[in-house]
Amino acid sequence: MKSRTIFAAVFGIALLGAIAVGAWYVLVDRPPADCQICGRPIHTTMDTVAEENGKKLYACCPRCAITLAVQTGRHVRLVQVTDFDTRKALDPAKAYYVEGSQVNVCSSPQMMPGQERVPYERTFDRCSPSVIAFATEDEARAFIIKNGGALKRLDQLMQEEAARTAEPGGQPRD
């Protein structure tokens, strides 16, 4: 009789543990595999978390979230960016960014076949030019030496994007 009681108690505890793990798995906030702004895959070297009206958005890159803010005119705030080298989360205001390097993990090739099977040049891509985050200025400068681009800070990126889309003949708002 005693062994049945022990077995029932162990089984009950295991069952409760399994239910708790299952509930945690369902309720935990896991990022999606695709960008909630443009639908492209989220790469572990570029993933970005933004916030719009208190709602968390997972983005494929910082440029995608910046473009959303400028295009919609809504308040979109970067909450977290990822260091390209270490894949660690960074405070967007403290990060150093490389804009316009030859590395662009999000974007498709500039020449695309149209419906008529004739290539056309893409003139707008919400994730271009690329914006890659780094924890330190030295890491960003080392990346620039290998891959090109320009060193920027977050406020500078936001101001330049707003000015670029506001000027006559600026990029279309999709």
Short mmCIF file of N, CA and C in Angstrom, two decimals:
data_model
loop_
_atom_site.label_atom_id
_atom_site.label_comp_id
_atom_site.label_asym_id
_atom_site.label_seq_id
_atom_site.Cartn_x
_atom_site.Cartn_y
_atom_site.Cartn_z
N MET A 1 0.81 -1.19 0.00
CA MET A 1 0.00 0.00 0.00
C MET A 1 0.86 1.26 0.00
N LYS A 2 1.94 1.21 0.78
CA LYS A 2 2.80 2.36 0.88
C LYS A 2 3.47 2.68 -0.46
N SER A 3 3.86 1.66 -1.20
CA SER A 3 4.51 1.88 -2.50
C SER A 3 3.54 2.50 -3.51
N ARG A 4 2.26 2.15 -3.43
CA ARG A 4 1.27 2.77 -4.32
C ARG A 4 1.12 4.26 -4.01
N THR A 5 1.12 4.61 -2.77
CA THR A 5 1.01 6.01 -2.37
C THR A 5 2.22 6.80 -2.86
N ILE A 6 3.40 6.25 -2.70
CA ILE A 6 4.62 6.91 -3.17
C ILE A 6 4.59 7.06 -4.69
N PHE A 7 4.19 5.99 -5.36
CA PHE A 7 4.10 6.03 -6.83
C PHE A 7 3.10 7.10 -7.28
N ALA A 8 1.93 7.17 -6.63
CA ALA A 8 0.91 8.16 -6.98
C ALA A 8 1.42 9.57 -6.74
N ALA A 9 2.14 9.76 -5.63
CA ALA A 9 2.68 11.09 -5.33
C ALA A 9 3.73 11.50 -6.37
N VAL A 10 4.63 10.60 -6.72
CA VAL A 10 5.67 10.89 -7.73
C VAL A 10 5.01 11.16 -9.08
N PHE A 11 4.03 10.34 -9.45
CA PHE A 11 3.32 10.52 -10.71
C PHE A 11 2.60 11.88 -10.74
N GLY A 12 1.96 12.24 -9.64
CA GLY A 12 1.25 13.52 -9.54
C GLY A 12 2.19 14.70 -9.68
N ILE A 13 3.34 14.62 -9.01
CA ILE A 13 4.33 15.71 -9.10
C ILE A 13 4.88 15.81 -10.52
N ALA A 14 5.15 14.67 -11.15
CA ALA A 14 5.64 14.68 -12.54
C ALA A 14 4.59 15.27 -13.48
N LEU A 15 3.35 14.92 -13.26
CA LEU A 15 2.27 15.44 -14.09
C LEU A 15 2.13 16.95 -13.93
N LEU A 16 2.19 17.44 -12.71
CA LEU A 16 2.13 18.88 -12.46
C LEU A 16 3.32 19.60 -13.10
N GLY A 17 4.50 19.00 -13.02
CA GLY A 17 5.69 19.57 -13.66
C GLY A 17 5.53 19.66 -15.16
N ALA A 18 5.00 18.60 -15.76
CA ALA A 18 4.79 18.59 -17.21
C ALA A 18 3.78 19.66 -17.62
N ILE A 19 2.73 19.85 -16.84
CA ILE A 19 1.74 20.88 -17.12
C ILE A 19 2.37 22.26 -17.00
N ALA A 20 3.19 22.47 -15.98
CA ALA A 20 3.86 23.76 -15.80
C ALA A 20 4.80 24.07 -16.96
N VAL A 21 5.58 23.08 -17.40
CA VAL A 21 6.49 23.28 -18.53
C VAL A 21 5.70 23.57 -19.81
N GLY A 22 4.62 22.85 -20.01
CA GLY A 22 3.77 23.08 -21.18
C GLY A 22 3.18 24.48 -21.17
N ALA A 23 2.69 24.93 -20.02
CA ALA A 23 2.13 26.28 -19.92
C ALA A 23 3.21 27.33 -20.17
N TRP A 24 4.39 27.13 -19.61
CA TRP A 24 5.49 28.08 -19.85
C TRP A 24 5.81 28.15 -21.34
N TYR A 25 5.87 27.00 -22.01
CA TYR A 25 6.19 26.96 -23.43
C TYR A 25 5.16 27.73 -24.25
N VAL A 26 3.90 27.61 -23.89
CA VAL A 26 2.84 28.29 -24.63
C VAL A 26 2.84 29.79 -24.34
N LEU A 27 3.10 30.17 -23.11
CA LEU A 27 2.98 31.57 -22.71
C LEU A 27 4.24 32.41 -22.91
N VAL A 28 5.39 31.78 -23.06
CA VAL A 28 6.63 32.55 -23.19
C VAL A 28 6.61 33.35 -24.49
N ASP A 29 7.19 34.54 -24.44
CA ASP A 29 7.22 35.45 -25.59
C ASP A 29 8.40 35.10 -26.48
N ARG A 30 8.15 34.29 -27.51
CA ARG A 30 9.20 33.90 -28.44
C ARG A 30 9.08 34.72 -29.70
N PRO A 31 10.21 35.18 -30.25
CA PRO A 31 10.12 35.95 -31.49
C PRO A 31 9.70 35.07 -32.66
N PRO A 32 8.97 35.64 -33.60
CA PRO A 32 8.57 34.88 -34.78
C PRO A 32 9.75 34.66 -35.71
N ALA A 33 9.61 33.76 -36.67
CA ALA A 33 10.67 33.48 -37.63
C ALA A 33 10.75 34.55 -38.72
N ASP A 34 9.63 35.24 -38.95
CA ASP A 34 9.58 36.25 -40.01
C ASP A 34 9.28 37.63 -39.44
N CYS A 35 9.79 38.64 -40.11
CA CYS A 35 9.62 40.04 -39.72
C CYS A 35 8.13 40.39 -39.71
N GLN A 36 7.69 41.03 -38.65
CA GLN A 36 6.29 41.43 -38.54
C GLN A 36 5.99 42.70 -39.33
N ILE A 37 7.00 43.28 -39.95
CA ILE A 37 6.81 44.48 -40.76
C ILE A 37 6.81 44.15 -42.24
N CYS A 38 7.84 43.43 -42.70
CA CYS A 38 7.96 43.17 -44.15
C CYS A 38 7.79 41.69 -44.52
N GLY A 39 7.81 40.79 -43.56
CA GLY A 39 7.60 39.38 -43.84
C GLY A 39 8.86 38.60 -44.23
N ARG A 40 10.01 39.25 -44.27
CA ARG A 40 11.25 38.55 -44.60
C ARG A 40 11.72 37.74 -43.38
N PRO A 41 12.58 36.75 -43.62
CA PRO A 41 13.12 35.98 -42.48
C PRO A 41 13.94 36.87 -41.54
N ILE A 42 13.86 36.57 -40.25
CA ILE A 42 14.66 37.29 -39.25
C ILE A 42 15.95 36.51 -39.06
N HIS A 43 17.08 37.18 -39.29
CA HIS A 43 18.40 36.57 -39.13
C HIS A 43 18.93 36.88 -37.73
N THR A 44 19.60 35.94 -37.13
CA THR A 44 20.07 36.11 -35.75
C THR A 44 21.12 37.21 -35.60
N THR A 45 21.73 37.63 -36.69
CA THR A 45 22.75 38.69 -36.61
C THR A 45 22.15 40.08 -36.75
N MET A 46 20.86 40.18 -37.11
CA MET A 46 20.26 41.47 -37.41
C MET A 46 18.94 41.72 -36.68
N ASP A 47 18.42 40.74 -35.94
CA ASP A 47 17.07 40.90 -35.41
C ASP A 47 16.94 42.13 -34.54
N THR A 48 15.78 42.72 -34.64
CA THR A 48 15.49 44.00 -34.01
C THR A 48 14.12 43.93 -33.36
N VAL A 49 13.99 44.56 -32.20
CA VAL A 49 12.69 44.66 -31.55
C VAL A 49 12.32 46.14 -31.52
N ALA A 50 11.13 46.43 -32.03
CA ALA A 50 10.62 47.79 -32.03
C ALA A 50 9.31 47.81 -31.24
N GLU A 51 8.85 49.00 -30.94
CA GLU A 51 7.60 49.15 -30.23
C GLU A 51 6.79 50.24 -30.91
N GLU A 52 5.54 49.91 -31.25
CA GLU A 52 4.64 50.88 -31.86
C GLU A 52 3.35 50.89 -31.04
N ASN A 53 3.05 52.05 -30.46
CA ASN A 53 1.85 52.19 -29.62
C ASN A 53 1.78 51.12 -28.53
N GLY A 54 2.91 50.81 -27.91
CA GLY A 54 2.96 49.83 -26.84
C GLY A 54 2.98 48.38 -27.30
N LYS A 55 2.88 48.15 -28.60
CA LYS A 55 2.90 46.78 -29.13
C LYS A 55 4.30 46.44 -29.62
N LYS A 56 4.80 45.30 -29.18
CA LYS A 56 6.13 44.85 -29.57
C LYS A 56 6.09 44.31 -30.99
N LEU A 57 7.06 44.74 -31.82
CA LEU A 57 7.19 44.26 -33.19
C LEU A 57 8.57 43.67 -33.37
N TYR A 58 8.64 42.47 -33.94
CA TYR A 58 9.92 41.85 -34.23
C TYR A 58 10.24 42.14 -35.70
N ALA A 59 11.41 42.73 -35.93
CA ALA A 59 11.80 43.14 -37.28
C ALA A 59 13.07 42.43 -37.72
N CYS A 60 13.24 42.36 -39.04
CA CYS A 60 14.40 41.68 -39.62
C CYS A 60 15.68 42.50 -39.48
N CYS A 61 15.56 43.82 -39.37
CA CYS A 61 16.74 44.67 -39.27
C CYS A 61 16.34 46.05 -38.76
N PRO A 62 17.29 46.83 -38.29
CA PRO A 62 16.96 48.18 -37.82
C PRO A 62 16.35 49.05 -38.92
N ARG A 63 16.83 48.91 -40.16
CA ARG A 63 16.32 49.74 -41.26
C ARG A 63 14.83 49.53 -41.46
N CYS A 64 14.36 48.32 -41.34
CA CYS A 64 12.94 48.01 -41.54
C CYS A 64 12.09 48.79 -40.53
N ALA A 65 12.49 48.81 -39.27
CA ALA A 65 11.74 49.53 -38.24
C ALA A 65 11.84 51.04 -38.45
N ILE A 66 13.01 51.53 -38.85
CA ILE A 66 13.19 52.97 -39.11
C ILE A 66 12.30 53.39 -40.28
N THR A 67 12.27 52.59 -41.33
CA THR A 67 11.44 52.90 -42.49
C THR A 67 9.97 52.92 -42.10
N LEU A 68 9.53 51.97 -41.26
CA LEU A 68 8.15 51.95 -40.80
C LEU A 68 7.79 53.25 -40.11
N ALA A 69 8.66 53.72 -39.22
CA ALA A 69 8.39 54.95 -38.48
C ALA A 69 8.23 56.14 -39.42
N VAL A 70 9.12 56.24 -40.39
CA VAL A 70 9.09 57.39 -41.30
C VAL A 70 7.91 57.30 -42.26
N GLN A 71 7.64 56.12 -42.77
CA GLN A 71 6.56 55.96 -43.75
C GLN A 71 5.18 56.19 -43.15
N THR A 72 4.96 55.72 -41.96
CA THR A 72 3.62 55.81 -41.38
C THR A 72 3.42 57.09 -40.58
N GLY A 73 4.52 57.71 -40.14
CA GLY A 73 4.41 58.90 -39.31
C GLY A 73 4.02 58.57 -37.88
N ARG A 74 3.91 57.29 -37.57
CA ARG A 74 3.58 56.88 -36.21
C ARG A 74 4.84 56.80 -35.38
N HIS A 75 4.66 56.83 -34.08
CA HIS A 75 5.81 56.73 -33.18
C HIS A 75 6.25 55.27 -33.07
N VAL A 76 7.37 54.97 -33.68
CA VAL A 76 7.97 53.64 -33.60
C VAL A 76 9.31 53.82 -32.90
N ARG A 77 9.51 53.07 -31.84
CA ARG A 77 10.73 53.20 -31.05
C ARG A 77 11.49 51.88 -31.11
N LEU A 78 12.79 51.97 -31.40
CA LEU A 78 13.62 50.77 -31.33
C LEU A 78 13.86 50.43 -29.87
N VAL A 79 13.60 49.18 -29.50
CA VAL A 79 13.76 48.72 -28.13
C VAL A 79 15.05 47.94 -27.97
N GLN A 80 15.40 47.18 -29.02
CA GLN A 80 16.58 46.33 -28.95
C GLN A 80 17.08 46.04 -30.36
N VAL A 81 18.40 46.07 -30.52
CA VAL A 81 19.04 45.65 -31.76
C VAL A 81 20.05 44.56 -31.40
N THR A 82 20.58 43.90 -32.40
CA THR A 82 21.51 42.79 -32.16
C THR A 82 22.88 43.13 -32.70
N ASP A 83 23.91 42.88 -31.89
CA ASP A 83 25.28 43.06 -32.33
C ASP A 83 25.58 42.06 -33.44
N PHE A 84 26.04 42.54 -34.57
CA PHE A 84 26.26 41.70 -35.75
C PHE A 84 27.30 40.62 -35.49
N ASP A 85 28.34 40.94 -34.72
CA ASP A 85 29.42 39.98 -34.47
C ASP A 85 29.08 38.97 -33.38
N THR A 86 28.54 39.43 -32.26
CA THR A 86 28.33 38.56 -31.10
C THR A 86 26.91 38.02 -30.97
N ARG A 87 25.98 38.61 -31.68
CA ARG A 87 24.55 38.25 -31.62
C ARG A 87 23.94 38.54 -30.26
N LYS A 88 24.54 39.46 -29.51
CA LYS A 88 24.01 39.85 -28.21
C LYS A 88 23.09 41.06 -28.37
N ALA A 89 22.10 41.14 -27.49
CA ALA A 89 21.16 42.25 -27.51
C ALA A 89 21.85 43.55 -27.10
N LEU A 90 21.50 44.64 -27.78
CA LEU A 90 22.07 45.95 -27.50
C LEU A 90 20.98 46.98 -27.30
N ASP A 91 21.28 47.98 -26.50
CA ASP A 91 20.43 49.16 -26.37
C ASP A 91 20.62 49.98 -27.65
N PRO A 92 19.57 50.23 -28.42
CA PRO A 92 19.71 50.92 -29.69
C PRO A 92 20.39 52.29 -29.59
N ALA A 93 20.17 53.01 -28.51
CA ALA A 93 20.76 54.33 -28.36
C ALA A 93 22.27 54.26 -28.11
N LYS A 94 22.75 53.13 -27.61
CA LYS A 94 24.17 52.98 -27.31
C LYS A 94 24.94 52.29 -28.43
N ALA A 95 24.23 51.73 -29.39
CA ALA A 95 24.88 50.97 -30.47
C ALA A 95 25.50 51.90 -31.50
N TYR A 96 26.45 51.35 -32.24
CA TYR A 96 27.07 52.03 -33.38
C TYR A 96 26.59 51.30 -34.63
N TYR A 97 26.20 52.05 -35.63
CA TYR A 97 25.60 51.46 -36.82
C TYR A 97 26.47 51.69 -38.05
N VAL A 98 26.50 50.70 -38.92
CA VAL A 98 27.14 50.84 -40.22
C VAL A 98 26.02 50.83 -41.25
N GLU A 99 25.94 51.91 -42.00
CA GLU A 99 24.91 52.04 -43.01
C GLU A 99 25.52 51.92 -44.39
N GLY A 100 24.84 51.17 -45.27
CA GLY A 100 25.21 51.11 -46.67
C GLY A 100 26.43 50.27 -47.00
N SER A 101 26.72 49.26 -46.20
CA SER A 101 27.84 48.38 -46.52
C SER A 101 27.44 47.43 -47.64
N GLN A 102 28.38 46.64 -48.10
CA GLN A 102 28.06 45.64 -49.12
C GLN A 102 27.33 44.44 -48.54
N VAL A 103 27.24 44.36 -47.21
CA VAL A 103 26.52 43.28 -46.54
C VAL A 103 25.07 43.72 -46.33
N ASN A 104 24.15 42.98 -46.92
CA ASN A 104 22.74 43.27 -46.75
C ASN A 104 21.98 41.96 -46.68
N VAL A 105 21.84 41.44 -45.46
CA VAL A 105 21.25 40.12 -45.27
C VAL A 105 19.76 40.08 -45.62
N CYS A 106 19.08 41.18 -45.52
CA CYS A 106 17.62 41.20 -45.73
C CYS A 106 17.23 41.28 -47.20
N SER A 107 17.93 42.07 -47.96
CA SER A 107 17.44 42.43 -49.28
C SER A 107 17.72 41.40 -50.35
N SER A 108 16.84 41.41 -51.32
CA SER A 108 16.98 40.59 -52.51
C SER A 108 17.87 41.31 -53.52
N PRO A 109 18.27 40.63 -54.57
CA PRO A 109 19.10 41.30 -55.58
C PRO A 109 18.39 42.52 -56.17
N GLN A 110 19.17 43.50 -56.60
CA GLN A 110 18.61 44.73 -57.17
C GLN A 110 17.94 44.49 -58.51
N MET A 111 18.38 43.51 -59.28
CA MET A 111 17.75 43.21 -60.56
C MET A 111 16.78 42.05 -60.35
N MET A 112 15.52 42.27 -60.71
CA MET A 112 14.48 41.26 -60.51
C MET A 112 13.76 41.02 -61.83
N PRO A 113 13.37 39.77 -62.11
CA PRO A 113 12.58 39.55 -63.32
C PRO A 113 11.14 39.99 -63.10
N GLY A 114 10.60 40.76 -64.04
CA GLY A 114 9.22 41.21 -63.96
C GLY A 114 8.28 40.16 -64.53
N GLN A 115 6.99 40.47 -64.58
CA GLN A 115 6.01 39.53 -65.12
C GLN A 115 6.27 39.21 -66.59
N GLU A 116 6.87 40.18 -67.29
CA GLU A 116 7.17 39.98 -68.71
C GLU A 116 8.48 39.23 -68.91
N ARG A 117 9.08 38.77 -67.82
CA ARG A 117 10.36 38.05 -67.83
C ARG A 117 11.52 38.94 -68.28
N VAL A 118 11.34 40.24 -68.16
CA VAL A 118 12.39 41.20 -68.48
C VAL A 118 12.87 41.78 -67.15
N PRO A 119 14.18 41.80 -66.91
CA PRO A 119 14.65 42.31 -65.62
C PRO A 119 14.36 43.81 -65.47
N TYR A 120 14.02 44.18 -64.26
CA TYR A 120 13.86 45.59 -63.94
C TYR A 120 14.68 45.88 -62.69
N GLU A 121 15.09 47.11 -62.55
CA GLU A 121 15.88 47.48 -61.39
C GLU A 121 14.95 47.94 -60.27
N ARG A 122 15.16 47.38 -59.10
CA ARG A 122 14.37 47.78 -57.94
C ARG A 122 14.82 49.16 -57.50
N THR A 123 13.88 50.08 -57.31
CA THR A 123 14.25 51.43 -56.89
C THR A 123 13.98 51.67 -55.41
N PHE A 124 13.19 50.80 -54.79
CA PHE A 124 12.91 50.96 -53.37
C PHE A 124 12.91 49.59 -52.70
N ASP A 125 13.57 49.51 -51.59
CA ASP A 125 13.55 48.32 -50.75
C ASP A 125 13.59 48.82 -49.32
N ARG A 126 12.58 48.51 -48.56
CA ARG A 126 12.46 49.07 -47.21
C ARG A 126 13.65 48.72 -46.31
N CYS A 127 14.40 47.68 -46.63
CA CYS A 127 15.54 47.28 -45.82
C CYS A 127 16.87 47.79 -46.38
N SER A 128 16.82 48.65 -47.37
CA SER A 128 18.05 49.19 -47.96
C SER A 128 18.09 50.69 -47.80
N PRO A 129 19.27 51.26 -47.65
CA PRO A 129 20.55 50.59 -47.48
C PRO A 129 20.62 49.90 -46.11
N SER A 130 21.44 48.87 -46.06
CA SER A 130 21.53 48.07 -44.84
C SER A 130 21.97 48.92 -43.65
N VAL A 131 21.51 48.52 -42.47
CA VAL A 131 21.91 49.14 -41.21
C VAL A 131 22.29 48.00 -40.28
N ILE A 132 23.56 47.94 -39.90
CA ILE A 132 24.07 46.85 -39.09
C ILE A 132 24.59 47.41 -37.77
N ALA A 133 24.19 46.81 -36.66
CA ALA A 133 24.51 47.31 -35.33
C ALA A 133 25.74 46.63 -34.74
N PHE A 134 26.51 47.41 -33.98
CA PHE A 134 27.69 46.92 -33.27
C PHE A 134 27.72 47.53 -31.88
N ALA A 135 28.33 46.81 -30.94
CA ALA A 135 28.41 47.28 -29.56
C ALA A 135 29.42 48.39 -29.40
N THR A 136 30.51 48.36 -30.18
CA THR A 136 31.55 49.36 -30.01
C THR A 136 31.89 50.03 -31.34
N GLU A 137 32.42 51.22 -31.23
CA GLU A 137 32.83 51.97 -32.41
C GLU A 137 33.98 51.25 -33.13
N ASP A 138 34.89 50.65 -32.37
CA ASP A 138 36.02 49.93 -32.98
C ASP A 138 35.54 48.75 -33.83
N GLU A 139 34.55 47.99 -33.33
CA GLU A 139 34.01 46.87 -34.11
C GLU A 139 33.36 47.38 -35.40
N ALA A 140 32.63 48.48 -35.30
CA ALA A 140 31.97 49.04 -36.47
C ALA A 140 33.00 49.52 -37.49
N ARG A 141 34.05 50.16 -37.04
CA ARG A 141 35.09 50.65 -37.95
C ARG A 141 35.84 49.48 -38.61
N ALA A 142 36.09 48.42 -37.87
CA ALA A 142 36.75 47.24 -38.45
C ALA A 142 35.86 46.63 -39.55
N PHE A 143 34.56 46.61 -39.32
CA PHE A 143 33.61 46.09 -40.31
C PHE A 143 33.62 46.98 -41.56
N ILE A 144 33.67 48.28 -41.37
CA ILE A 144 33.69 49.23 -42.50
C ILE A 144 34.93 49.02 -43.37
N ILE A 145 36.06 48.75 -42.75
CA ILE A 145 37.29 48.52 -43.51
C ILE A 145 37.12 47.32 -44.45
N LYS A 146 36.44 46.28 -43.99
CA LYS A 146 36.26 45.07 -44.80
C LYS A 146 35.10 45.17 -45.79
N ASN A 147 34.02 45.88 -45.39
CA ASN A 147 32.77 45.81 -46.15
C ASN A 147 32.22 47.15 -46.63
N GLY A 148 32.91 48.25 -46.31
CA GLY A 148 32.41 49.55 -46.71
C GLY A 148 31.28 50.02 -45.81
N GLY A 149 30.72 51.17 -46.13
CA GLY A 149 29.64 51.73 -45.35
C GLY A 149 30.08 52.95 -44.59
N ALA A 150 29.14 53.53 -43.84
CA ALA A 150 29.40 54.74 -43.07
C ALA A 150 28.97 54.53 -41.63
N LEU A 151 29.74 55.05 -40.70
CA LEU A 151 29.44 54.94 -39.28
C LEU A 151 28.38 55.97 -38.90
N LYS A 152 27.33 55.51 -38.22
CA LYS A 152 26.22 56.39 -37.82
C LYS A 152 25.78 56.05 -36.41
N ARG A 153 25.04 56.99 -35.82
CA ARG A 153 24.34 56.76 -34.55
C ARG A 153 22.85 56.76 -34.85
N LEU A 154 22.04 56.29 -33.91
CA LEU A 154 20.61 56.11 -34.14
C LEU A 154 19.90 57.41 -34.50
N ASP A 155 20.16 58.48 -33.76
CA ASP A 155 19.47 59.74 -34.05
C ASP A 155 19.80 60.25 -35.45
N GLN A 156 21.02 60.05 -35.88
CA GLN A 156 21.44 60.47 -37.22
C GLN A 156 20.71 59.64 -38.29
N LEU A 157 20.58 58.34 -38.09
CA LEU A 157 19.86 57.48 -39.03
C LEU A 157 18.40 57.92 -39.16
N MET A 158 17.76 58.19 -38.04
CA MET A 158 16.35 58.60 -38.05
C MET A 158 16.16 59.93 -38.78
N GLN A 159 17.02 60.90 -38.50
CA GLN A 159 16.91 62.21 -39.14
C GLN A 159 17.16 62.12 -40.63
N GLU A 160 18.16 61.37 -41.04
CA GLU A 160 18.47 61.24 -42.46
C GLU A 160 17.36 60.52 -43.21
N GLU A 161 16.77 59.49 -42.62
CA GLU A 161 15.67 58.76 -43.28
C GLU A 161 14.46 59.67 -43.44
N ALA A 162 14.15 60.45 -42.41
CA ALA A 162 13.02 61.38 -42.50
C ALA A 162 13.26 62.43 -43.58
N ALA A 163 14.47 62.95 -43.66
CA ALA A 163 14.79 63.97 -44.68
C ALA A 163 14.76 63.36 -46.08
N ARG A 164 15.24 62.14 -46.22
CA ARG A 164 15.30 61.50 -47.54
C ARG A 164 13.90 61.25 -48.10
N THR A 165 12.99 60.78 -47.28
CA THR A 165 11.64 60.49 -47.77
C THR A 165 10.79 61.74 -47.90
N ALA A 166 11.17 62.82 -47.22
CA ALA A 166 10.38 64.06 -47.29
C ALA A 166 10.74 64.91 -48.51
N GLU A 167 11.93 64.74 -49.06
CA GLU A 167 12.34 65.58 -50.18
C GLU A 167 11.58 65.20 -51.46
N PRO A 168 11.37 66.19 -52.35
CA PRO A 168 10.67 65.89 -53.60
C PRO A 168 11.44 64.82 -54.38
N GLY A 169 10.69 63.86 -54.88
CA GLY A 169 11.31 62.76 -55.60
C GLY A 169 11.91 61.72 -54.68
N GLY A 170 11.59 61.82 -53.37
CA GLY A 170 12.08 60.84 -52.40
C GLY A 170 11.45 59.49 -52.66
N GLN A 171 11.88 58.51 -51.95
CA GLN A 171 11.39 57.14 -52.16
C GLN A 171 9.90 57.06 -51.91
N PRO A 172 9.18 56.24 -52.67
CA PRO A 172 7.74 56.10 -52.48
C PRO A 172 7.40 55.47 -51.14
N ARG A 173 6.23 55.76 -50.67
CA ARG A 173 5.74 55.16 -49.43
C ARG A 173 4.89 53.96 -49.80
N ASP A 174 5.39 52.76 -49.47
CA ASP A 174 4.61 51.58 -49.86
C ASP A 174 3.64 51.16 -48.80
#
